[in-house]
PDB file of C-alpha atoms in Angstrom:
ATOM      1  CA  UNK A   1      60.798-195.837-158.274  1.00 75.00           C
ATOM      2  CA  UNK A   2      64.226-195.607-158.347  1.00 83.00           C
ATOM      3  CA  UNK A   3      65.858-198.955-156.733  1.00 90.00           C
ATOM      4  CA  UNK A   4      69.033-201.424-156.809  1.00 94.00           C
ATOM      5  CA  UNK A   5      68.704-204.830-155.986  1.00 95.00           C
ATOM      6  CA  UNK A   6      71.539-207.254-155.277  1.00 96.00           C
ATOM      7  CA  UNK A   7      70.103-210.473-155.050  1.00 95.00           C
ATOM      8  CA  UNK A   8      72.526-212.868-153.308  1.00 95.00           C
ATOM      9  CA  UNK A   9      73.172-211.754-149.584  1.00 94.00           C
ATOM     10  CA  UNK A  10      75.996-214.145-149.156  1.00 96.00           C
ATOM     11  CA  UNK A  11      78.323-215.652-151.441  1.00 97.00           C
ATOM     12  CA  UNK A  12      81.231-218.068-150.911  1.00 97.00           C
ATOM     13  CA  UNK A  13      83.564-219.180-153.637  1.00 97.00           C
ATOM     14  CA  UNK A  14      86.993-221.092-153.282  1.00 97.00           C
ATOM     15  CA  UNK A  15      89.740-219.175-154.292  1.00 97.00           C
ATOM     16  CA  UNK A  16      90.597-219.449-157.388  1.00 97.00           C
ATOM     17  CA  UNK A  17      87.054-219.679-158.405  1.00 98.00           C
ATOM     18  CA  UNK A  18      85.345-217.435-161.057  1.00 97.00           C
ATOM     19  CA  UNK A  19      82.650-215.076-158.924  1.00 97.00           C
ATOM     20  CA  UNK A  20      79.653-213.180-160.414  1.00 98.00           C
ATOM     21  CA  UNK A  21      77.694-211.084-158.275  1.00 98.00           C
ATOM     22  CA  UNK A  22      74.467-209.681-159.832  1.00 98.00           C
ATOM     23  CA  UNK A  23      72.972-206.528-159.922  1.00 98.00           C
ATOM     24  CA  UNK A  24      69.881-205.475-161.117  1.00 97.00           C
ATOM     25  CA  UNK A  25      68.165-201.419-160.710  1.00 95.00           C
ATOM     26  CA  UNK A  26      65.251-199.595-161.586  1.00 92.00           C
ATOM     27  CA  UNK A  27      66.257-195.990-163.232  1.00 87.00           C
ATOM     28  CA  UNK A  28      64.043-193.396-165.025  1.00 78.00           C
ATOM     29  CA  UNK A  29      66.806-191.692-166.461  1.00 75.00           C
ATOM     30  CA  UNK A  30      69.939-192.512-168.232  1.00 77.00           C
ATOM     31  CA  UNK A  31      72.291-194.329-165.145  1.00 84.00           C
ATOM     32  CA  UNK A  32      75.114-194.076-164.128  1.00 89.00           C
ATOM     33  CA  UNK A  33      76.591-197.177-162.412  1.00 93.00           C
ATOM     34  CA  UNK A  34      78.608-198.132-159.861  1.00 93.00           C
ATOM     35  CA  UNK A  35      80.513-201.158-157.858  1.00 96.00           C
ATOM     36  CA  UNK A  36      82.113-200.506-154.926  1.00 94.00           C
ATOM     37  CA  UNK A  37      83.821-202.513-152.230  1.00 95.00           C
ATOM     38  CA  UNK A  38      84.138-201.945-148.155  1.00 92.00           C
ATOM     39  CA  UNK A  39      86.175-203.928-146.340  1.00 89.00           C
ATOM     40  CA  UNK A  40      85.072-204.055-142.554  1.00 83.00           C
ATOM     41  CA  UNK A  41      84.992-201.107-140.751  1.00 80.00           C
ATOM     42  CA  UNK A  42      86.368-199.217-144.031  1.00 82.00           C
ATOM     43  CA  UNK A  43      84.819-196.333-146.302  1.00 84.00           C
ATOM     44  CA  UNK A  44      83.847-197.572-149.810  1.00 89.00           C
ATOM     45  CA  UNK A  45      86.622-198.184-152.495  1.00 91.00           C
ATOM     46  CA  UNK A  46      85.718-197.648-156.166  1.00 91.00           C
ATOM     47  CA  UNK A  47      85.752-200.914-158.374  1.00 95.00           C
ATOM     48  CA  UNK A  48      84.365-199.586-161.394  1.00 94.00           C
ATOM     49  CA  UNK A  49      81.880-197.521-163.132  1.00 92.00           C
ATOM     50  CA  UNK A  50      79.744-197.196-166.250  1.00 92.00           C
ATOM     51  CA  UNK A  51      78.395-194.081-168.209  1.00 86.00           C
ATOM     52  CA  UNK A  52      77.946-194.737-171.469  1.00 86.00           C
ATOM     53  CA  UNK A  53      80.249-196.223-174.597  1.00 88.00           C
ATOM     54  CA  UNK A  54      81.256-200.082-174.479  1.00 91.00           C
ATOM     55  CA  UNK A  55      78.948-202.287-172.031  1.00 93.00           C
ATOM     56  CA  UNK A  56      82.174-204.379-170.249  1.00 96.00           C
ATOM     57  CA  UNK A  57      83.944-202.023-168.482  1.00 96.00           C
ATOM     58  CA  UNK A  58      87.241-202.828-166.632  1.00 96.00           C
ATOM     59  CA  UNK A  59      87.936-201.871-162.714  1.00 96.00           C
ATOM     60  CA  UNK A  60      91.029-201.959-160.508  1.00 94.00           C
ATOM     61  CA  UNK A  61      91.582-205.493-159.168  1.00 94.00           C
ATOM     62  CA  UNK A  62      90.798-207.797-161.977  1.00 96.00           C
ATOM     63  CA  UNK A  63      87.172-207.021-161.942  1.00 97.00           C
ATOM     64  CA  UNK A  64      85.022-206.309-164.693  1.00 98.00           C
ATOM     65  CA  UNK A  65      81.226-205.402-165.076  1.00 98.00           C
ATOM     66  CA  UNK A  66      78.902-205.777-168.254  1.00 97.00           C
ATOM     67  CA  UNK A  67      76.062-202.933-168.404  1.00 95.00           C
ATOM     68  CA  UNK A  68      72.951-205.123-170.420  1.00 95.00           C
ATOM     69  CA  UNK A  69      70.124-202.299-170.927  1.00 92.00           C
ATOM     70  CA  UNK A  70      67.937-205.056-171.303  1.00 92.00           C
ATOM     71  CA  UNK A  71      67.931-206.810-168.404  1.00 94.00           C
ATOM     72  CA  UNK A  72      68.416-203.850-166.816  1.00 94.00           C
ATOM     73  CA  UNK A  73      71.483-205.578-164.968  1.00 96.00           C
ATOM     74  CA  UNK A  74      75.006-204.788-163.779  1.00 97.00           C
ATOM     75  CA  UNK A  75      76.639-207.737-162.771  1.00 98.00           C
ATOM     76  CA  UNK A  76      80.377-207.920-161.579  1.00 98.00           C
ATOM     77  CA  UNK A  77      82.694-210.549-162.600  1.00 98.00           C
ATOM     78  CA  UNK A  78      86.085-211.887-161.956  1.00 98.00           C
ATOM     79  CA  UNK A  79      87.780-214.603-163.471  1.00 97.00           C
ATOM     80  CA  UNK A  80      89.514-216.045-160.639  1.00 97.00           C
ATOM     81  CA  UNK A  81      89.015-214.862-156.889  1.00 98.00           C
ATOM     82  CA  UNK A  82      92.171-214.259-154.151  1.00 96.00           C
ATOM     83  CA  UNK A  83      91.580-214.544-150.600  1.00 95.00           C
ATOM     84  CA  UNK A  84      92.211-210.634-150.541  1.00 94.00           C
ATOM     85  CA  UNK A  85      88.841-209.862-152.081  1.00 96.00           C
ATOM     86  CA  UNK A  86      86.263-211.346-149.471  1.00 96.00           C
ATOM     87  CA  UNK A  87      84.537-207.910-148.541  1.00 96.00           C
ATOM     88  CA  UNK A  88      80.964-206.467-148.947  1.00 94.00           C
ATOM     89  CA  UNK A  89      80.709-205.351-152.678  1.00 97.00           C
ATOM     90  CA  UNK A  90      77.561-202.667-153.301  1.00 95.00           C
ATOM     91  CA  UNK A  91      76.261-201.879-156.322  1.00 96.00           C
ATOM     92  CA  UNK A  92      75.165-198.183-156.993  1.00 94.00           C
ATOM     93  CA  UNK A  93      73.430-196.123-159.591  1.00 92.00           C
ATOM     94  CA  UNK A  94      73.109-192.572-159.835  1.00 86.00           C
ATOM     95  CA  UNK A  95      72.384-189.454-161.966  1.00 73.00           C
ATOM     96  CA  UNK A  96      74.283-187.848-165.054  1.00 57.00           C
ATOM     97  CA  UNK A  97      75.562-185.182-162.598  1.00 60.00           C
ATOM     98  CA  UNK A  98      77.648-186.282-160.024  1.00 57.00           C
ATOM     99  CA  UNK A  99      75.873-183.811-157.486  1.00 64.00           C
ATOM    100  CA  UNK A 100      73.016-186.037-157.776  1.00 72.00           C
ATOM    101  CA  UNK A 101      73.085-188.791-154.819  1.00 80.00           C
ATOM    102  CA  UNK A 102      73.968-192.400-155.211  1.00 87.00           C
ATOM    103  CA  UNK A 103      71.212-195.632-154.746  1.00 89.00           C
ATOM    104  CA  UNK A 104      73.184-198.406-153.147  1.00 92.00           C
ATOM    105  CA  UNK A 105      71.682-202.092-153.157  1.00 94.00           C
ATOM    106  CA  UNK A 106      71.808-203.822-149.794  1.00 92.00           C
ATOM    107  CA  UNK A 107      75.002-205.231-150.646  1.00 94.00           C
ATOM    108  CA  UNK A 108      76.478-208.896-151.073  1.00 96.00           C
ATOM    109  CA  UNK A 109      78.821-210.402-148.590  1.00 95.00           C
ATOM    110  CA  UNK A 110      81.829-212.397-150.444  1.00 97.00           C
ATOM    111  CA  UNK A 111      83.523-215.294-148.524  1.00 97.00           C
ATOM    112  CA  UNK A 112      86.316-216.649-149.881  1.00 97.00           C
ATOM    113  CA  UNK A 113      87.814-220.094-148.704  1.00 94.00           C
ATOM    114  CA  UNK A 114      91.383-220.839-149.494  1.00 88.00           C
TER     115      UNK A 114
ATOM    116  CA  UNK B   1      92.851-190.468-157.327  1.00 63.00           C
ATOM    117  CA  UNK B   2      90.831-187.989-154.852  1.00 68.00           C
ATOM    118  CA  UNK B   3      90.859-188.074-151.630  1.00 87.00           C
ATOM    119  CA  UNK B   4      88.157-187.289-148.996  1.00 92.00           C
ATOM    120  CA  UNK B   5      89.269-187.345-145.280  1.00 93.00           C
ATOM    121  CA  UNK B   6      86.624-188.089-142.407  1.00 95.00           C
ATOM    122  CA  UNK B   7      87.404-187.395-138.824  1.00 95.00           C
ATOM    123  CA  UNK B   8      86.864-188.851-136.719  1.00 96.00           C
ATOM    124  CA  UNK B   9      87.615-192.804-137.582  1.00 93.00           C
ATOM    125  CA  UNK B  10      85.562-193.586-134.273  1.00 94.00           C
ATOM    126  CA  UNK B  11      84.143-191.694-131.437  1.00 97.00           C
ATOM    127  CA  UNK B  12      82.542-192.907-128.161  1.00 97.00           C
ATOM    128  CA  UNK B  13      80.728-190.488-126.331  1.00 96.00           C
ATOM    129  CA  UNK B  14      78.245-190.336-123.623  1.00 97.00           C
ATOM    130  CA  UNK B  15      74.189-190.287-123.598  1.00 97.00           C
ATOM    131  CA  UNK B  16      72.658-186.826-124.140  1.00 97.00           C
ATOM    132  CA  UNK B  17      76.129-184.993-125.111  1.00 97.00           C
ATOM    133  CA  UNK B  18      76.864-183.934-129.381  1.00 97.00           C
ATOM    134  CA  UNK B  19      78.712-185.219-131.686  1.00 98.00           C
ATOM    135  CA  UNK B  20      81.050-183.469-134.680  1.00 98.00           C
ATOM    136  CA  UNK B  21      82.595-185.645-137.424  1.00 97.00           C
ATOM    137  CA  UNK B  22      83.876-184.157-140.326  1.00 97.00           C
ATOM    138  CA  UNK B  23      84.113-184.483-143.962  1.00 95.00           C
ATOM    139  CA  UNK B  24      87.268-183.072-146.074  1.00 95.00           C
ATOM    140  CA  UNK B  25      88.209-183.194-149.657  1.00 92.00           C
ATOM    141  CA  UNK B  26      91.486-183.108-149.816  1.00 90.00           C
ATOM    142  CA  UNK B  27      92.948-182.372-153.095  1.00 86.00           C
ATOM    143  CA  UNK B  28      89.482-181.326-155.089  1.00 86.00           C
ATOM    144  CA  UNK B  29      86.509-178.606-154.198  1.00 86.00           C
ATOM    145  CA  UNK B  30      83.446-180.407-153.693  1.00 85.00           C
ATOM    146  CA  UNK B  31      80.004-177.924-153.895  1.00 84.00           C
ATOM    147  CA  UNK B  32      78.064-180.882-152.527  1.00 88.00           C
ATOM    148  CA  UNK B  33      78.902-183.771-150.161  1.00 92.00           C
ATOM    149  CA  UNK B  34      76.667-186.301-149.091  1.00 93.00           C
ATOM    150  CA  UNK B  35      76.056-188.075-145.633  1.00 96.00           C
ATOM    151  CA  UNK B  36      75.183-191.425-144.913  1.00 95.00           C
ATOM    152  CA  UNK B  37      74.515-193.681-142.388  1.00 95.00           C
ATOM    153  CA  UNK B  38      74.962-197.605-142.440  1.00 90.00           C
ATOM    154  CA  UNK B  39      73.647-200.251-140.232  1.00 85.00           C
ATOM    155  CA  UNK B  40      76.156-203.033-139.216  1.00 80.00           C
ATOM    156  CA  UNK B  41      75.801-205.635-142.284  1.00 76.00           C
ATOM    157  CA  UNK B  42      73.463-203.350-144.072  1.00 82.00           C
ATOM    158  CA  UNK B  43      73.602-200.573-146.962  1.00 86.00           C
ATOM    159  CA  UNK B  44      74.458-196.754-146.753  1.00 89.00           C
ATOM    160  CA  UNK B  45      71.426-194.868-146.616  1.00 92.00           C
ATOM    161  CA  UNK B  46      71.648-191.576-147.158  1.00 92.00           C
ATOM    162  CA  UNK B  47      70.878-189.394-144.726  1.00 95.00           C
ATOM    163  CA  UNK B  48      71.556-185.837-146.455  1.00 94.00           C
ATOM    164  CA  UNK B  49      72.659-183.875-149.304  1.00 92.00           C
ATOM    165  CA  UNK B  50      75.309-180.837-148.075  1.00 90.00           C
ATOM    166  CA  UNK B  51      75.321-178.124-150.167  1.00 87.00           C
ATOM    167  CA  UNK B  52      78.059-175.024-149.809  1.00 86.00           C
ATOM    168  CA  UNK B  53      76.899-172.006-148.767  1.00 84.00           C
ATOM    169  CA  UNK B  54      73.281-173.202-148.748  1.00 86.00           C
ATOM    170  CA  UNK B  55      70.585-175.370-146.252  1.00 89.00           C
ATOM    171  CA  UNK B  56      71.349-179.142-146.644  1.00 92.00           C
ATOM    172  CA  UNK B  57      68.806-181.142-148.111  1.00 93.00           C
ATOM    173  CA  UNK B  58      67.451-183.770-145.385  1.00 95.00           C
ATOM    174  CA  UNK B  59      65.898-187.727-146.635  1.00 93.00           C
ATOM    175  CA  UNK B  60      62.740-188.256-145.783  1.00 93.00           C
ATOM    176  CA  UNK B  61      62.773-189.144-141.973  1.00 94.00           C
ATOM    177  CA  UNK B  62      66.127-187.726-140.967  1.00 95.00           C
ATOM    178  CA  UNK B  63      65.578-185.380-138.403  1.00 94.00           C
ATOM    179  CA  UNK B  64      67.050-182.141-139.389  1.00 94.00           C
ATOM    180  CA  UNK B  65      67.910-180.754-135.464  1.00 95.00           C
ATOM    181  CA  UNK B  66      69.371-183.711-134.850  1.00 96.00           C
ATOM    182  CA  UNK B  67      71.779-184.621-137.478  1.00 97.00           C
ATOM    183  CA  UNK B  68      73.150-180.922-138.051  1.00 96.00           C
ATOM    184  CA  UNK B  69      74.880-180.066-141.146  1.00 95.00           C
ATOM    185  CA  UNK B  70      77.324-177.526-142.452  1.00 92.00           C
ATOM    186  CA  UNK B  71      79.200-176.930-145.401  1.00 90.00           C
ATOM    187  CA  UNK B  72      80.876-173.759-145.187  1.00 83.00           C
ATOM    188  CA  UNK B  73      83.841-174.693-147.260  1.00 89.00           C
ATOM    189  CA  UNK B  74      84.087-176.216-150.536  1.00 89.00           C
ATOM    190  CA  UNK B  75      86.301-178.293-148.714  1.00 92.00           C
ATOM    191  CA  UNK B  76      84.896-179.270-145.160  1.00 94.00           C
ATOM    192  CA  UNK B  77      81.633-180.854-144.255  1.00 94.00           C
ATOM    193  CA  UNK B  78      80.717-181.463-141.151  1.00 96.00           C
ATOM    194  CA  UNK B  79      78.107-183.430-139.304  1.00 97.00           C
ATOM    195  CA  UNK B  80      76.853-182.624-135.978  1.00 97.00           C
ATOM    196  CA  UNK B  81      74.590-185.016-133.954  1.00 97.00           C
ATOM    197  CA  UNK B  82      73.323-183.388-130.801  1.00 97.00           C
ATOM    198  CA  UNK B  83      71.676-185.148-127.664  1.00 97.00           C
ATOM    199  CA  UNK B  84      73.356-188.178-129.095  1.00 97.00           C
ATOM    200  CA  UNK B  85      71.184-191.223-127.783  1.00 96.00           C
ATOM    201  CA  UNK B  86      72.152-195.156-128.160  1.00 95.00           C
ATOM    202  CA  UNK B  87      70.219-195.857-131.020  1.00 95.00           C
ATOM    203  CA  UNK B  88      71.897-193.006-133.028  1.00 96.00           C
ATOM    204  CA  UNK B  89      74.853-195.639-132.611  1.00 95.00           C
ATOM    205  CA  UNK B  90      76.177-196.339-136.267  1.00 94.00           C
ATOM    206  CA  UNK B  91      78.828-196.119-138.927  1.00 94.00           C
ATOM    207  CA  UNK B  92      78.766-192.779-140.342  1.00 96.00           C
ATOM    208  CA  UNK B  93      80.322-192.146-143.967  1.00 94.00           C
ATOM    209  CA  UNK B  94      80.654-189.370-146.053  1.00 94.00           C
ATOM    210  CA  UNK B  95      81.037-188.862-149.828  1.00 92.00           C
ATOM    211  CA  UNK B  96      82.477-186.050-152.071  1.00 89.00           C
ATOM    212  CA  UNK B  97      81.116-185.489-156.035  1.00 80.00           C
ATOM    213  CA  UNK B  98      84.137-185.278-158.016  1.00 74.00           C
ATOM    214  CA  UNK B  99      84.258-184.609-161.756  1.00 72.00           C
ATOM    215  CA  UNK B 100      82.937-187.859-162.820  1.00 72.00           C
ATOM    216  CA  UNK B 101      82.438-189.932-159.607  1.00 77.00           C
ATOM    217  CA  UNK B 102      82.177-189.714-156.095  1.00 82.00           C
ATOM    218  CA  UNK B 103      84.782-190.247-153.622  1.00 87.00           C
ATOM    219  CA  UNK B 104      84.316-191.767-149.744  1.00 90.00           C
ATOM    220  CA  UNK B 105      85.543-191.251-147.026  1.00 92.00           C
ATOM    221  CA  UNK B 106      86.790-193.864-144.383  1.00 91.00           C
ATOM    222  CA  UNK B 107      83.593-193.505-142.094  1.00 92.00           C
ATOM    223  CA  UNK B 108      82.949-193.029-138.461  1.00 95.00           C
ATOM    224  CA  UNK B 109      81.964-195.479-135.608  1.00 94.00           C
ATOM    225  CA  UNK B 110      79.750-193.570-133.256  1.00 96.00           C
ATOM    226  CA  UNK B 111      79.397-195.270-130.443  1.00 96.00           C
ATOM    227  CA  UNK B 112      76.399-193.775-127.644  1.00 96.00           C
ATOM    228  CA  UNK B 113      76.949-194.832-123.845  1.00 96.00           C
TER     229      UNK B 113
END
């Protein structure tokens, strides 16, 4: 079955503090994956994504992500957190062909306390 | 980057009475758009694949005369719920496939009274 799981529920860091939030899915075919972030009441913003080449992939606001076929994992890092990116961060996976629909995990809420 | 528009941002309406929001891409044709629906502090579950010129493709357990799609654009989407009722209550959001990702839009709080 086709599945994401995000682990942690809730997370709080101190800014300033290095955050990890994990992701883990279950994909029969080759994935694509995805991290996105909604801020309250907000549509989803795009973080990053990985299809294929090197396994740390950069996003837009100082986050990175590191694809490990292994463990089957997608887990999104960032060296130092700002105040600015408490949100609810989903991880997604999806097809090779965009017109195929996205899997989201249940999500993981990020406090941050100054 | 892309943009996909969703109107409207909220909408209260009354017991029994329907529903439109709508889905644009703005810049970019999209031959399929998706619809979800997202519990507060929960994930996006989708509720439908919309395909131009062609049926939508319901999730198991959507109700298909309820939650009424069309896509008779490559650019517009649009999602009707009829006889709204309380418990239809929810954020609504809508995605376009682009060439290499998909793109959301800002969602709609439907609020039943």
């Amino acid at each position: 079955a086709q599945s994401v799981t995000q682990p942690d529920i809730h997370i709080t860091v101190s800014e300033g503090a290095s955050l990890e939030l994990r992701c883990n899915y279950s994909y029969g075919a080759t994935p694509y994956l995805f991290w996105y972030v909604q801020s309250p009441g907000q549509g989803l913003q795009l973080l990053l994504k990985y299809f294929s080449g090197d396994t740390l992939v950069q996003g837009i606001k100082g986050f990175e992500a590191e694809f490990k076929r292994s463990q089957s994992s997608f887990n999104l890092r960032k060296p130092s957190v700002h105040w600015s990116d408490a949100a609810e961060y989903f991880c997604a996976v999806g097809a090779v062909s965009t017109d195929d629909k996205l899997i989201f995990g249940t999500g993981t809420r990020l406090q941050v306390f100054p | 980057g892309a943009v996909v528009s969703q109107h409207p941002s909220w909408v209260i309406c009354k017991s029994g009475t329907s529903v439109k929001i709508e889905c644009r891409s703005l810049d970019f044709q999209a031959t399929t758009m998706f619809w979800y629906r997202q519990f507060p502090k929960q994930s996006l579950m989708l509720m439908a694949t919309s395909n131009e010129g062609s049926k939508a493709t319901y999730e198991q357990g959507v109700e298909k005369d309820k939650f009424l799609i069309n896509h008779a654009s490559l650019t517009l989407s649009t999602l009707t719920v009829t006889s709204a009722h309380p418990e239809d209550s929810s954020f609504y959001i809508c995605s376009a496939s682009g060439t290499t990702e998909a793109f959301f839009g800002q969602g709609t709080r439907l609020t039943v009274v």
